[in-house]
XYZ file of C-alpha atoms in Angstrom:
649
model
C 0.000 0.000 0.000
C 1.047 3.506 -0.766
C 1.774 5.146 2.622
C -1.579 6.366 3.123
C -4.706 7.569 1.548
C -3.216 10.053 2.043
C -5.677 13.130 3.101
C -4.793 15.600 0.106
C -4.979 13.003 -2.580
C -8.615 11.582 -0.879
C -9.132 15.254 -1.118
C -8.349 15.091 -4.867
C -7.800 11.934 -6.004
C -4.033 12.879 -7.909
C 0.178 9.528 -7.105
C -0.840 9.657 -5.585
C 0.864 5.763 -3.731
C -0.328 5.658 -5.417
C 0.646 4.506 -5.194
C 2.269 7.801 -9.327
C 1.058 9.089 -8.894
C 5.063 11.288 -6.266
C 5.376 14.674 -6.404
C 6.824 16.528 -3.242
C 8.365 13.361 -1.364
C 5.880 14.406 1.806
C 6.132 11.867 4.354
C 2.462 10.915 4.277
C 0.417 9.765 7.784
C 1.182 6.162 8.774
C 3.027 4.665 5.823
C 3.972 6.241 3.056
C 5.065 2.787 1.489
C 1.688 1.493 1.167
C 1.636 2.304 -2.413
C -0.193 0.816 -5.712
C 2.614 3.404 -7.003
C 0.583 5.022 -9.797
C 2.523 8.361 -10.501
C -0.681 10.186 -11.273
C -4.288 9.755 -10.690
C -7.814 11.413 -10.362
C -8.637 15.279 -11.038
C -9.684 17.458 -8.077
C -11.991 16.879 -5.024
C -15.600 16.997 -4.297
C -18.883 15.066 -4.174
C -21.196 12.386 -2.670
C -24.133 12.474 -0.180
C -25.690 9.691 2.134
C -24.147 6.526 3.725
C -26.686 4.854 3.055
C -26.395 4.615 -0.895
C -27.633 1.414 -2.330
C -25.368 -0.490 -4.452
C -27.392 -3.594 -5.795
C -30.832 -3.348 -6.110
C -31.931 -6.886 -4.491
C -34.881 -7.099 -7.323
C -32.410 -6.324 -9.905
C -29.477 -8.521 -8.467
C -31.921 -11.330 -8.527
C -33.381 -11.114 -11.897
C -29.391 -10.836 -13.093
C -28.618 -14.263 -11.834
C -30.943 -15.686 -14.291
C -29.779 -14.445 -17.595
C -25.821 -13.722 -16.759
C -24.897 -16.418 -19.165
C -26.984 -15.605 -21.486
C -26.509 -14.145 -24.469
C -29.774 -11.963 -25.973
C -30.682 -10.777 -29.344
C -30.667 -7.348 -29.605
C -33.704 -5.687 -31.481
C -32.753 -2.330 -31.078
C -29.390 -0.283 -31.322
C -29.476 2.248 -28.399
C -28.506 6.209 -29.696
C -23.969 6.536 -28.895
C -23.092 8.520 -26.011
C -21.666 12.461 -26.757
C -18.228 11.466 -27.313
C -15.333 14.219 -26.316
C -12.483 14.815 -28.202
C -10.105 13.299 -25.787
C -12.262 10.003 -25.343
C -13.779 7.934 -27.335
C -16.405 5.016 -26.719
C -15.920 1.965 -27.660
C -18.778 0.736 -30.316
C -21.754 -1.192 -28.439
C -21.666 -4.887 -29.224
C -24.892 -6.812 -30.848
C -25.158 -9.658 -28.374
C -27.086 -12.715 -30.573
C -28.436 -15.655 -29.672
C -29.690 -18.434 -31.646
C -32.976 -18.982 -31.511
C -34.293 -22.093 -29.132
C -35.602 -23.727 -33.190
C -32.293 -23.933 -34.403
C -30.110 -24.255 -31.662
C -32.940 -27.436 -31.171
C -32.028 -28.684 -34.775
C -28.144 -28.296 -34.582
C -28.318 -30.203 -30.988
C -30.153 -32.990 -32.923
C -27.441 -33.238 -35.635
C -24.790 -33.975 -33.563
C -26.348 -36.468 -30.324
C -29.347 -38.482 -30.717
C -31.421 -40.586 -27.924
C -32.875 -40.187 -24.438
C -30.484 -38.135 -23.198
C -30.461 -35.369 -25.990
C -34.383 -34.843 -25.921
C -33.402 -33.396 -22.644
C -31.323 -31.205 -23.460
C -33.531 -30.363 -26.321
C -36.160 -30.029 -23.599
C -34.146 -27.787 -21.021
C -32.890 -25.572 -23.885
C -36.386 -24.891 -24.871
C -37.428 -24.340 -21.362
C -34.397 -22.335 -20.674
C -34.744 -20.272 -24.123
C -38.863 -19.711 -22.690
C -37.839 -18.530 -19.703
C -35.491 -16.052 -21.013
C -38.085 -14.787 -23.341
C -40.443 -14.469 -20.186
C -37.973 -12.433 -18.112
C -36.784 -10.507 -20.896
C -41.102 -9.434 -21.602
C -41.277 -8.419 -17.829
C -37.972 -6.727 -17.452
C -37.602 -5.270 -20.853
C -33.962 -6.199 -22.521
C -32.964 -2.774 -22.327
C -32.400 -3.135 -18.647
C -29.930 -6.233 -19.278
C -27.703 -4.443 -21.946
C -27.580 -1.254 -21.962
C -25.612 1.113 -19.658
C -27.059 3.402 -17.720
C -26.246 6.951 -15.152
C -27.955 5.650 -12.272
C -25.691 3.132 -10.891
C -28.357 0.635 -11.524
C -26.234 -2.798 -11.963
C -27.971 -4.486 -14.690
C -26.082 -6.469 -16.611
C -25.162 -4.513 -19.417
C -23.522 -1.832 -16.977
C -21.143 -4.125 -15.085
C -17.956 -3.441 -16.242
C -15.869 -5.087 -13.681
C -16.105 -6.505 -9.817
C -13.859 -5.917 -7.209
C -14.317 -8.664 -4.722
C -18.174 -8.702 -4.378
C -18.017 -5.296 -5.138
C -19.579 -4.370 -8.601
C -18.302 -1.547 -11.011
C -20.647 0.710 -13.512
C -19.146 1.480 -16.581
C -20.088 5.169 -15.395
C -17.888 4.622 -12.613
C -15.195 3.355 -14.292
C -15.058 5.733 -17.239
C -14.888 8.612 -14.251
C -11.511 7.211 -13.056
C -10.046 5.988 -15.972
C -10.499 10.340 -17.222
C -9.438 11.660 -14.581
C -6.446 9.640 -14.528
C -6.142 9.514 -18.149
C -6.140 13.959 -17.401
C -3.539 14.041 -14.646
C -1.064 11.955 -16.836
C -1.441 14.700 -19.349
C -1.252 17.575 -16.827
C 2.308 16.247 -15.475
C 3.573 15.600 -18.971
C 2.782 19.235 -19.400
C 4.902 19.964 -16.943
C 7.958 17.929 -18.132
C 7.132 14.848 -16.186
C 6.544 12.459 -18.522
C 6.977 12.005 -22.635
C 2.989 11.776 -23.479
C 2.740 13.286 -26.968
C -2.008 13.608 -26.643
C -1.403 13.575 -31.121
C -0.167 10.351 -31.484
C -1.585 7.140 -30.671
C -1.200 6.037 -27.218
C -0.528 2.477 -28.402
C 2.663 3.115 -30.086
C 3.840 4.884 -27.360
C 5.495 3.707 -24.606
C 6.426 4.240 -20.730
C 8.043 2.251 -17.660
C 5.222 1.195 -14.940
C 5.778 1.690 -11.391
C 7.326 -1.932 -11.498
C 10.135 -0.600 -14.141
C 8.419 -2.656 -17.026
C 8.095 -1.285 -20.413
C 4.177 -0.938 -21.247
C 2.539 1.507 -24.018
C 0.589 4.467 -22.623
C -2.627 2.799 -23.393
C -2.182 -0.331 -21.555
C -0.795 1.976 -18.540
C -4.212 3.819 -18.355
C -6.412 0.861 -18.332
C -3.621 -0.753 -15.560
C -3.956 2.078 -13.111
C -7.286 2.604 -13.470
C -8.127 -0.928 -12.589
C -5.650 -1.070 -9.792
C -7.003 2.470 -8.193
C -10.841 0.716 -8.753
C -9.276 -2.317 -6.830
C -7.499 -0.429 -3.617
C -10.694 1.848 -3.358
C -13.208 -0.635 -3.467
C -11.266 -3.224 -1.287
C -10.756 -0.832 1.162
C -14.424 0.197 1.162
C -15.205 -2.957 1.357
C -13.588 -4.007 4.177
C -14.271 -0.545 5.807
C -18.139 -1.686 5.709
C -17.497 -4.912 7.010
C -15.643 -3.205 10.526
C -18.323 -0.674 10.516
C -16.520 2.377 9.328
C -19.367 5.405 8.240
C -19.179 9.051 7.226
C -18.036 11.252 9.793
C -20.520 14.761 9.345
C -18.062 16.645 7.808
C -17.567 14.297 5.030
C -21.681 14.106 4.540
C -21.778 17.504 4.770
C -18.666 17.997 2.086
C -20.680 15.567 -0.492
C -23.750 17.269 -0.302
C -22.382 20.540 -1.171
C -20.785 19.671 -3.999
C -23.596 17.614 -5.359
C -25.451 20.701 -5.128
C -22.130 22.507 -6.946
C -22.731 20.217 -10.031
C -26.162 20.933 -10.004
C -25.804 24.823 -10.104
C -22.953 24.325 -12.226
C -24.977 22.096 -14.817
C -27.538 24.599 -14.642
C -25.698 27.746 -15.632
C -24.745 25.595 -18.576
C -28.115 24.897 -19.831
C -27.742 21.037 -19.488
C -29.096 18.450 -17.014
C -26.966 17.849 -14.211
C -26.285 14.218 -15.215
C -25.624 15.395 -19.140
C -22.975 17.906 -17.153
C -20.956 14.949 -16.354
C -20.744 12.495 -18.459
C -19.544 15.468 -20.827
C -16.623 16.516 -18.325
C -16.722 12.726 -15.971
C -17.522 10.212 -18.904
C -19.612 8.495 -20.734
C -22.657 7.112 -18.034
C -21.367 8.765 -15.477
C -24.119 10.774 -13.148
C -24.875 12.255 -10.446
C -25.524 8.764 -8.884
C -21.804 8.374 -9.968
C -20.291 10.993 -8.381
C -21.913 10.528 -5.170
C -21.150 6.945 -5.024
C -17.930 7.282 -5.666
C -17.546 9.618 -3.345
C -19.139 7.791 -0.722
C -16.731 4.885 -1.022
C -13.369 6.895 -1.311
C -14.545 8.438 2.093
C -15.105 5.028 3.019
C -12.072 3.723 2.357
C -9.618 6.562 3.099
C -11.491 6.474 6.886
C -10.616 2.576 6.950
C -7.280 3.022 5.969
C -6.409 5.138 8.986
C -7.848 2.759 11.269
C -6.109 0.024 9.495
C -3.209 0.874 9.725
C -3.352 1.987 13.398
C -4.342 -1.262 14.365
C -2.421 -3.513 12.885
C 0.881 -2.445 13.596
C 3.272 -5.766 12.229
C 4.676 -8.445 14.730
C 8.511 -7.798 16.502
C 8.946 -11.391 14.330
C 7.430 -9.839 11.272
C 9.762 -6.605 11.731
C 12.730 -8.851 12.306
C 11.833 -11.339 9.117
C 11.798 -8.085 6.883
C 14.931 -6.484 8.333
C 17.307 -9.947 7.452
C 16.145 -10.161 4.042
C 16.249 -6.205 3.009
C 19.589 -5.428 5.549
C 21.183 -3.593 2.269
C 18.545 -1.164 2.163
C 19.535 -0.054 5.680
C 23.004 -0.640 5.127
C 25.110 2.817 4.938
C 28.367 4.464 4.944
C 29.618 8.049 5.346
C 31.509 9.512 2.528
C 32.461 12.458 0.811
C 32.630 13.078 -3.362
C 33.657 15.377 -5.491
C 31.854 15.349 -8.945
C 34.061 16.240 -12.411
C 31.402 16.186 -15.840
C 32.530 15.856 -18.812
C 32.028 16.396 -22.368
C 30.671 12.697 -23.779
C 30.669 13.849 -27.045
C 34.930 14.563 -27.178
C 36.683 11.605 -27.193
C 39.129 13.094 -25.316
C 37.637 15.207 -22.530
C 36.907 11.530 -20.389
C 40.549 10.903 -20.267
C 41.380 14.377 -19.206
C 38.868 14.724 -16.404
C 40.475 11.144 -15.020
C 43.516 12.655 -14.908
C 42.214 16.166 -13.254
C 40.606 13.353 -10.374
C 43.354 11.247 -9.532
C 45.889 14.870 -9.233
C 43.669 16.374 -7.105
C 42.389 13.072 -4.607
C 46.358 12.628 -4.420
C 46.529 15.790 -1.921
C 43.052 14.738 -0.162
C 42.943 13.003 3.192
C 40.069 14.723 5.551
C 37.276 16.377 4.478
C 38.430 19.663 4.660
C 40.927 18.802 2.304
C 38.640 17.539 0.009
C 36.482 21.076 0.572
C 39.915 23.015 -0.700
C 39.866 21.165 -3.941
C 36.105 22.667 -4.749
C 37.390 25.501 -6.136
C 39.829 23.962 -8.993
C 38.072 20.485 -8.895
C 35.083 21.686 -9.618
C 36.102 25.181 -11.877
C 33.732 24.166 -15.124
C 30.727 23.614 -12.752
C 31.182 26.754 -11.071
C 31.738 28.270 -14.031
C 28.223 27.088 -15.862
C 26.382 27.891 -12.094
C 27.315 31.500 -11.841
C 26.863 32.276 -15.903
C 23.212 30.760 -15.182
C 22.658 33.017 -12.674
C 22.431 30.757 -9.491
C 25.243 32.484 -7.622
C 26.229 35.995 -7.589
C 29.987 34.667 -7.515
C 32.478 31.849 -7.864
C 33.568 32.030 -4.273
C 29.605 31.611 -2.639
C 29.148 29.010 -5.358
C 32.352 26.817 -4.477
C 31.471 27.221 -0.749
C 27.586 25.905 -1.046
C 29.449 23.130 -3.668
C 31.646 22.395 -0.460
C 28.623 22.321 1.814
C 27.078 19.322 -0.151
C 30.070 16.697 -0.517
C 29.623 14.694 2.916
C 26.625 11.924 2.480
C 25.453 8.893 3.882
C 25.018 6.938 0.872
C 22.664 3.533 1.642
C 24.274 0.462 0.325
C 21.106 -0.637 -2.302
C 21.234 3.014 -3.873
C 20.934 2.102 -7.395
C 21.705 5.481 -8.806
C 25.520 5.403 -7.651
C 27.666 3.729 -9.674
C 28.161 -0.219 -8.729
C 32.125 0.202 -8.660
C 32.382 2.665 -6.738
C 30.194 1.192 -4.070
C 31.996 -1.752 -3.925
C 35.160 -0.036 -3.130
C 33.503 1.901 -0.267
C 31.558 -0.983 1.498
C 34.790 -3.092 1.184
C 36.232 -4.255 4.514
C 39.719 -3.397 3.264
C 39.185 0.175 2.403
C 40.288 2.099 5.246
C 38.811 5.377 6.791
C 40.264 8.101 4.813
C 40.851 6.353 1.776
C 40.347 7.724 -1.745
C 39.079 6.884 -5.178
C 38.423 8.035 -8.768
C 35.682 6.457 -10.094
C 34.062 7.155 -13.555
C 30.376 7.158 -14.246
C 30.443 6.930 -17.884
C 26.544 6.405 -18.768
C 25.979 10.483 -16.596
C 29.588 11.359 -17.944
C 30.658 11.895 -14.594
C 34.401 11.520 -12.919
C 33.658 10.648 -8.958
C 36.566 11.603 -6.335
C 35.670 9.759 -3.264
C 36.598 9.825 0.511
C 35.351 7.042 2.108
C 34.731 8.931 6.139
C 33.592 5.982 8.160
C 32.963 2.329 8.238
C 29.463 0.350 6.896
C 26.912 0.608 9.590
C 22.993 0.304 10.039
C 20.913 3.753 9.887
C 20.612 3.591 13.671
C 19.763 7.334 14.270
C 17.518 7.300 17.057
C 14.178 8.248 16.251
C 10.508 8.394 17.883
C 7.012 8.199 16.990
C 4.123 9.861 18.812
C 0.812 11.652 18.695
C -0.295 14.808 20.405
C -2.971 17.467 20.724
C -1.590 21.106 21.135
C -4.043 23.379 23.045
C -2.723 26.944 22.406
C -4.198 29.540 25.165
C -5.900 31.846 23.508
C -5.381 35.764 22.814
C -6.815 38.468 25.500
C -6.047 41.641 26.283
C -3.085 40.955 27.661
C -1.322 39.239 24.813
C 1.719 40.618 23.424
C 3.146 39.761 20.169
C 7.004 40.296 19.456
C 8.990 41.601 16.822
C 9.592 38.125 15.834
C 6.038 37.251 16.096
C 6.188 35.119 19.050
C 3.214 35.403 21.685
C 3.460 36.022 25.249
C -0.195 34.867 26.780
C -1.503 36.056 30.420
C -1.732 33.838 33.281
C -5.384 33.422 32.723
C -4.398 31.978 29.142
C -2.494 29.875 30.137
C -4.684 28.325 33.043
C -7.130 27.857 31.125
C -4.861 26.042 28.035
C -4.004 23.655 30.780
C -7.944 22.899 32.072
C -8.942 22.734 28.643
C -6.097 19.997 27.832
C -6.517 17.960 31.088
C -10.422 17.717 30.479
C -9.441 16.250 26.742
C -7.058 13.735 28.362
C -9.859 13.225 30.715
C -11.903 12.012 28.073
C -9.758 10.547 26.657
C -9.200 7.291 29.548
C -13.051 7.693 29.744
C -13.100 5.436 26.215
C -10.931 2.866 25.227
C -8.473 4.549 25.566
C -6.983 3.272 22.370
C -4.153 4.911 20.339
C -7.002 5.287 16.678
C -9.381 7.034 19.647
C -6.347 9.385 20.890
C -6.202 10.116 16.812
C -9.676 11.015 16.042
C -9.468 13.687 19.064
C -6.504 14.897 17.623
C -8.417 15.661 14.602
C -10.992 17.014 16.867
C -9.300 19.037 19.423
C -6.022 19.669 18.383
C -4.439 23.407 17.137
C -1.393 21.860 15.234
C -3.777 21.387 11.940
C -1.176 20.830 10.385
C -0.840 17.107 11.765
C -4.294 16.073 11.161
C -6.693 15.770 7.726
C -6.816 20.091 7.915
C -3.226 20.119 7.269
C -1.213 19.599 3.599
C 1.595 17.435 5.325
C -1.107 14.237 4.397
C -0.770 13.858 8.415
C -3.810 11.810 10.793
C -4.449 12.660 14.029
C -1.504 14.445 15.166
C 0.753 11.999 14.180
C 4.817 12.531 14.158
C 6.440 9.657 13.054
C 10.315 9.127 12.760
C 11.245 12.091 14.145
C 15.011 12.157 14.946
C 16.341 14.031 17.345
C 16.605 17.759 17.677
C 13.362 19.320 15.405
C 11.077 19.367 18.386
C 11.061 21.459 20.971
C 12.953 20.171 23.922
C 10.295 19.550 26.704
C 8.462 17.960 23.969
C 11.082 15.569 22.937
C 12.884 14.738 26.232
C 9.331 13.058 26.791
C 9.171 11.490 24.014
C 12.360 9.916 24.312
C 12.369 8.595 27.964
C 13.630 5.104 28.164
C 10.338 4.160 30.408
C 8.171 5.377 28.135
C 5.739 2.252 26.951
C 3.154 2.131 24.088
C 0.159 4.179 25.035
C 1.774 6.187 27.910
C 0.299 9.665 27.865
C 1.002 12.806 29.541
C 0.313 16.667 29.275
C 3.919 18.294 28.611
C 3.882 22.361 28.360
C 6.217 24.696 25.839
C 6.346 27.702 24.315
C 3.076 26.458 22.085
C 1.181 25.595 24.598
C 0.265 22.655 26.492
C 0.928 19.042 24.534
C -1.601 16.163 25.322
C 0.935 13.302 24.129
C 0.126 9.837 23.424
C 3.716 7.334 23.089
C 4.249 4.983 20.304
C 7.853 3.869 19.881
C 11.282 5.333 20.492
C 13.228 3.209 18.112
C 16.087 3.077 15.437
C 15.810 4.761 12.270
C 15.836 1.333 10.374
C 13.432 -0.530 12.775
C 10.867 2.396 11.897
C 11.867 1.812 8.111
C 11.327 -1.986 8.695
C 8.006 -1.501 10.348
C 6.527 0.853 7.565
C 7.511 -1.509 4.538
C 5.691 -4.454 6.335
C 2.655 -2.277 6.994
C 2.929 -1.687 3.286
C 3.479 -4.867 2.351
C 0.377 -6.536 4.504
C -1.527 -3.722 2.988
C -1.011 -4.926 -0.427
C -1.933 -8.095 0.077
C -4.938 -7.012 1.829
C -5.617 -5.205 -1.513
C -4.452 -7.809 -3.444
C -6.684 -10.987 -2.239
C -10.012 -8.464 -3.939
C -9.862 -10.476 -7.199
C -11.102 -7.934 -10.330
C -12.897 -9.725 -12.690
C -13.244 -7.565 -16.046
C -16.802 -8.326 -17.957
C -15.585 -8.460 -21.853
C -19.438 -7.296 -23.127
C -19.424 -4.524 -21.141
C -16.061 -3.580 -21.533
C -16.558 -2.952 -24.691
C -18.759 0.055 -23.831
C -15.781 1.863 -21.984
C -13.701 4.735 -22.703
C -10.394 4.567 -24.324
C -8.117 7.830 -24.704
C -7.492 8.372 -28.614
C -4.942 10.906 -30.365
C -6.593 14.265 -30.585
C -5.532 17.018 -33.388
C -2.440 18.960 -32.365
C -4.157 22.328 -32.264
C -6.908 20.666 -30.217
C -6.419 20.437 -26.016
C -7.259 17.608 -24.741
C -6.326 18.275 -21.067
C -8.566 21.049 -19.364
C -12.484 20.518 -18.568
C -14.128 23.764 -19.517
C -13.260 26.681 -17.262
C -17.257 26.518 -15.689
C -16.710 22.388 -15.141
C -17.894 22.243 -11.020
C -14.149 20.692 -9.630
C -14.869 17.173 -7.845
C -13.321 16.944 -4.893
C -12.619 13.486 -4.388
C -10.901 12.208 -0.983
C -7.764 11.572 -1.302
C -6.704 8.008 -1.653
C -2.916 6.714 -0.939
C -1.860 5.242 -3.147
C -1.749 4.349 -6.355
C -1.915 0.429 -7.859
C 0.836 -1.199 -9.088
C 1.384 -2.013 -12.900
C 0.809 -5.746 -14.432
């Protein structure tokens, strides 16, 4: 699982982990490892109303069983959807069936006796009960699609699980991811050329295979249909409902759509499916939005209560040990030309004259300025320094590293030579990078060791006193609060914690008073750190304030301990999780992640071929043509964020 559904993205469904959809490398709220790793995802946020949305009709569900193996004889070829000009539906099948008189007379060719007048029999009886279900029902309700999240047969596109999926609601997520693709190649992320056919062109999946842009669409927008609905799913099954904020989101922004829709002259569910998709309504939207709510509220819980085993954490560390494996060095980087034969050779020989004099860091800081004189050089003509001296010192600033032993972007030799037993501390190296162009001097500072940086993990609620009369503010901004303030910060904070061992006093309870209490937003769903429920996890030591973290960091401190610890903020309610190595918090989030996925992954999809063939598919549009932005009065959907994105066949 991608770390999280995460808060921003359930706010607007965009990888992302997920699982895609990356930018900004925030650390998201419990596990930002948890990750179908789709780089990109949905559009914006908004819309759904009532928990209590039916999925199946029971009637409906009923009458399906009877015929979903049936094939039936179209009479009729319903009117094609509006098609866009970035989307295209596919052409409507003609289902036909044989009629019972011939299918009778081949059965007869082929068998003969007893046995085959009953089957001649059942077909017949079969074939006349079709005909009678079809007369009451009407066929139209069997194959064609529909808005309304009825699930007849002909609007099944897929199941998740026991969970079934419109073709509405699939075209909505297969656009909106299909449009945030776009947007990021836009913005130099990706090589998407929206002119040329998406079949011929190809990417590299979140798994590093090779797969054309079409098949990458239809991938992630299965996968995010499968962590959604899985998680919804299992959310309904523990219980898990709309908290009044979220009912209260949904129905405004149904009631956006509708306004929207009707300053556009259209009906609110022809407003969609012209910016959503092809049969996707109203009843869409809101159903979507009802399980991404769903599902991102199960995921917190999840995850807070099923922390992994110390066996599990152990199991994970001995096979993955490389990943937490690092050593401290220093490196000076040399480019050169690739394109003159010559320049390679000459920036070897630059390396090895200049590591000759280098022994400590600081020695390897005085070679900046002549080691690195063409990079300085290009960094001050392009305007990034004001000077070759400021340049060469912030160059000098950035050579010491801890570089992790399964970093795949260093170059394999000269990793070997640094994790090797026999080079010593102090030792150096020129090492070429010839696929970057890149001459490496290296100082190897220290010996191999585990990332064992002490770290913690808690939760708190800050209760700032509030502003009277009496408040002063400083030049730097700080506040100084009366007595009075302050007193009553503290009640206010004891009578939460008081409430707090009134319940369960569980750490997922501490969490949703966090979100309810607390004045650091920016640690709960308010905030744009992706954060739940005043969460700070792997904190190492020396960014929190001191009374703050010498609490955190007791050695008697147990899981679940909580106390009320005062600073310059205000008054802390804290709640203890772990105090803990760096790599054992690592350790612990990839096996959340890993659990997660196959949480997600035992949901089995199961893709309906007839129906799929009613779905959208992105096609080239004309170069002068956008194919990107909805039109500037399109209501924005804002979805909940989900974490992450799903991973690539």
């Amino acid at each position: 699982m991608s770390d999280k559904l995460n808060d921003n993205e359930l706010d607007e469904i965009k990888a992302s982990d997920d699982k895609g959809f990356t930018p900004g490398e925030v650390k998201l709220e419990e596990n930002d490892n948890w990750e179908f790793e789709a780089t990109a995802h949905t559009l914006e946020n908004t819309v759904v109303e009532n928990d209590e949305f039916e999925i199946v009709l029971p009637a409906e569900e009923e009458a399906e069983e009877e015929i979903s193996n049936i094939e039936v004889k179209q009479e009729e070829k319903p009117a094609p959807a509006k098609k866009s000009s970035a989307y295209e539906t596919r052409e409507r099948p003609t289902a036909v069936r044989k009629d019972a008189e011939e299918e009778t007379k081949t059965t007869k060719s082929v068998t003969k006796g007893k046995s085959n007048q009953a089957k001649i029999i059942c077909g017949v009886l079969v074939g006349l009960i079709v005909a009678v279900v079809l007369v009451f029902f009407g066929w139209r309700y069997y194959t064609v699609p529909n808005s309304q999240e009825k699930m007849n047969y002909g609007n099944v596109a897929m199941t998740v699980g026991d969970e079934k999926v419109s073709i509405g609601m699939y075209n909505y997520y297969y656009n909106t991811i299909y449009q945030n693709y776009v947007q990021y190649a836009q913005q130099g992320y990706y090589q998407l050329d929206t002119t040329k056919d998406f079949t011929k062109q190809k990417t590299t999946n979140s798994k590093g295979k090779e797969v054309t842009w079409d098949k990458l669409f239809k991938d992630d927008t299965v996968d995010r249909l499968q962590y959604i609905l899985a998680l919804y799913h299992e959310g309904v099954e523990h219980g898990v409902t709309l908290t009044d904020e979220q009912k209260k989101s949904i129905k405004e922004n149904l009631q956006n759509l509708k306004d929207t829709a009707g300053d556009s002259d259209m009906s609110v569910d022809e407003y969609i499916a012209e910016n959503y998709g092809d049969y996707c309504g109203l009843a869409t939207i809101e159903k979507m939005l009802n399980q991404a709510f769903i599902a991102n509220n199960y995921y917190r819980q999840y995850i807070i209560e099923n922390t992994p085993s110390e066996k599990e954490v152990n199991a994970y560390f001995e096979k993955h040990k490389d990943e937490f494996t690092q050593i401290k060095m220093a490196y000076i980087p040399i480019p050169y030309n690739a394109d003159d034969g010559a320049a390679k050779a000459a920036a070897e020989k630059n390396a090895r004259k200049y590591a000759k004099d280098i022994k400590t860091l600081d020695d390897m800081k005085l070679a900046v300025p002549k080691a690195c004189k063409e990079l300085i050089d290009q960094y001050v003509a392009a305007g990034y320094f004001e000077d070759k001296d400021s340049c060469a010192e912030a160059i000098a600033g950035q050579l010491e590293i801890d570089l992790v032993k399964s970093d795949t972007s260093f170059p394999e030799e000269g990793k070997e030579w640094l994790f090797a037993d026999s080079t010593k501390k102090g030792s150096t190296n020129v090492v070429t990078d010839a696929s970057n162009a890149v001459v490496y001097i290296l100082l190897k500072l220290d010996d191999a060791k585990l990332s064992d940086e002490e770290t913690y993990t808690v939760r708190h609620i800050l209760i700032t006193p509030e502003e009277d009369d009496d408040t002063k503010t400083g030049d730097d901004g700080s506040k100084t609060y009366s007595k009075k303030a302050w007193k009553d910060a503290e009640n206010k904070a004891k009578k939460i914690l008081k409430e707090f061992e009134k319940g369960d006093k569980k750490e997922y309870s501490f969490a949703l008073l966090a979100e309810k209490y607390t004045d650091d937003t920016e640690s709960t769903s308010q905030g744009q750190s992706g954060m739940f429920g005043g969460l700070y996890e792997g904190v190492k030591l020396g960014q929190m304030v001191p009374t703050f973290e010498k609490w955190s960091i007791d050695k008697s401190r147990k899981y679940g301990d909580t106390a009320i610890v005062k600073s310059d903020y205000g008054y802390h309610i804290m709640y203890f999780i772990a105090d803990e190595p760096y790599y054992m918090h690592e350790c612990k989030d990839a096996v959340v992640s890993e659990n997660g996925d196959k949480l997600i992954a035992s949901y089995e999809v199961k893709k309906h071929s007839g129906p799929m063939k009613n779905t959208t598919v992105a096609k080239p549009e004309k170069a002068e043509e956008s194919t990107t932005q909805t039109p500037a009065d399109t209501a924005t959907v804002t979805e909940p964020a989900s974490a992450a994105e799903g991973d690539d066949d």
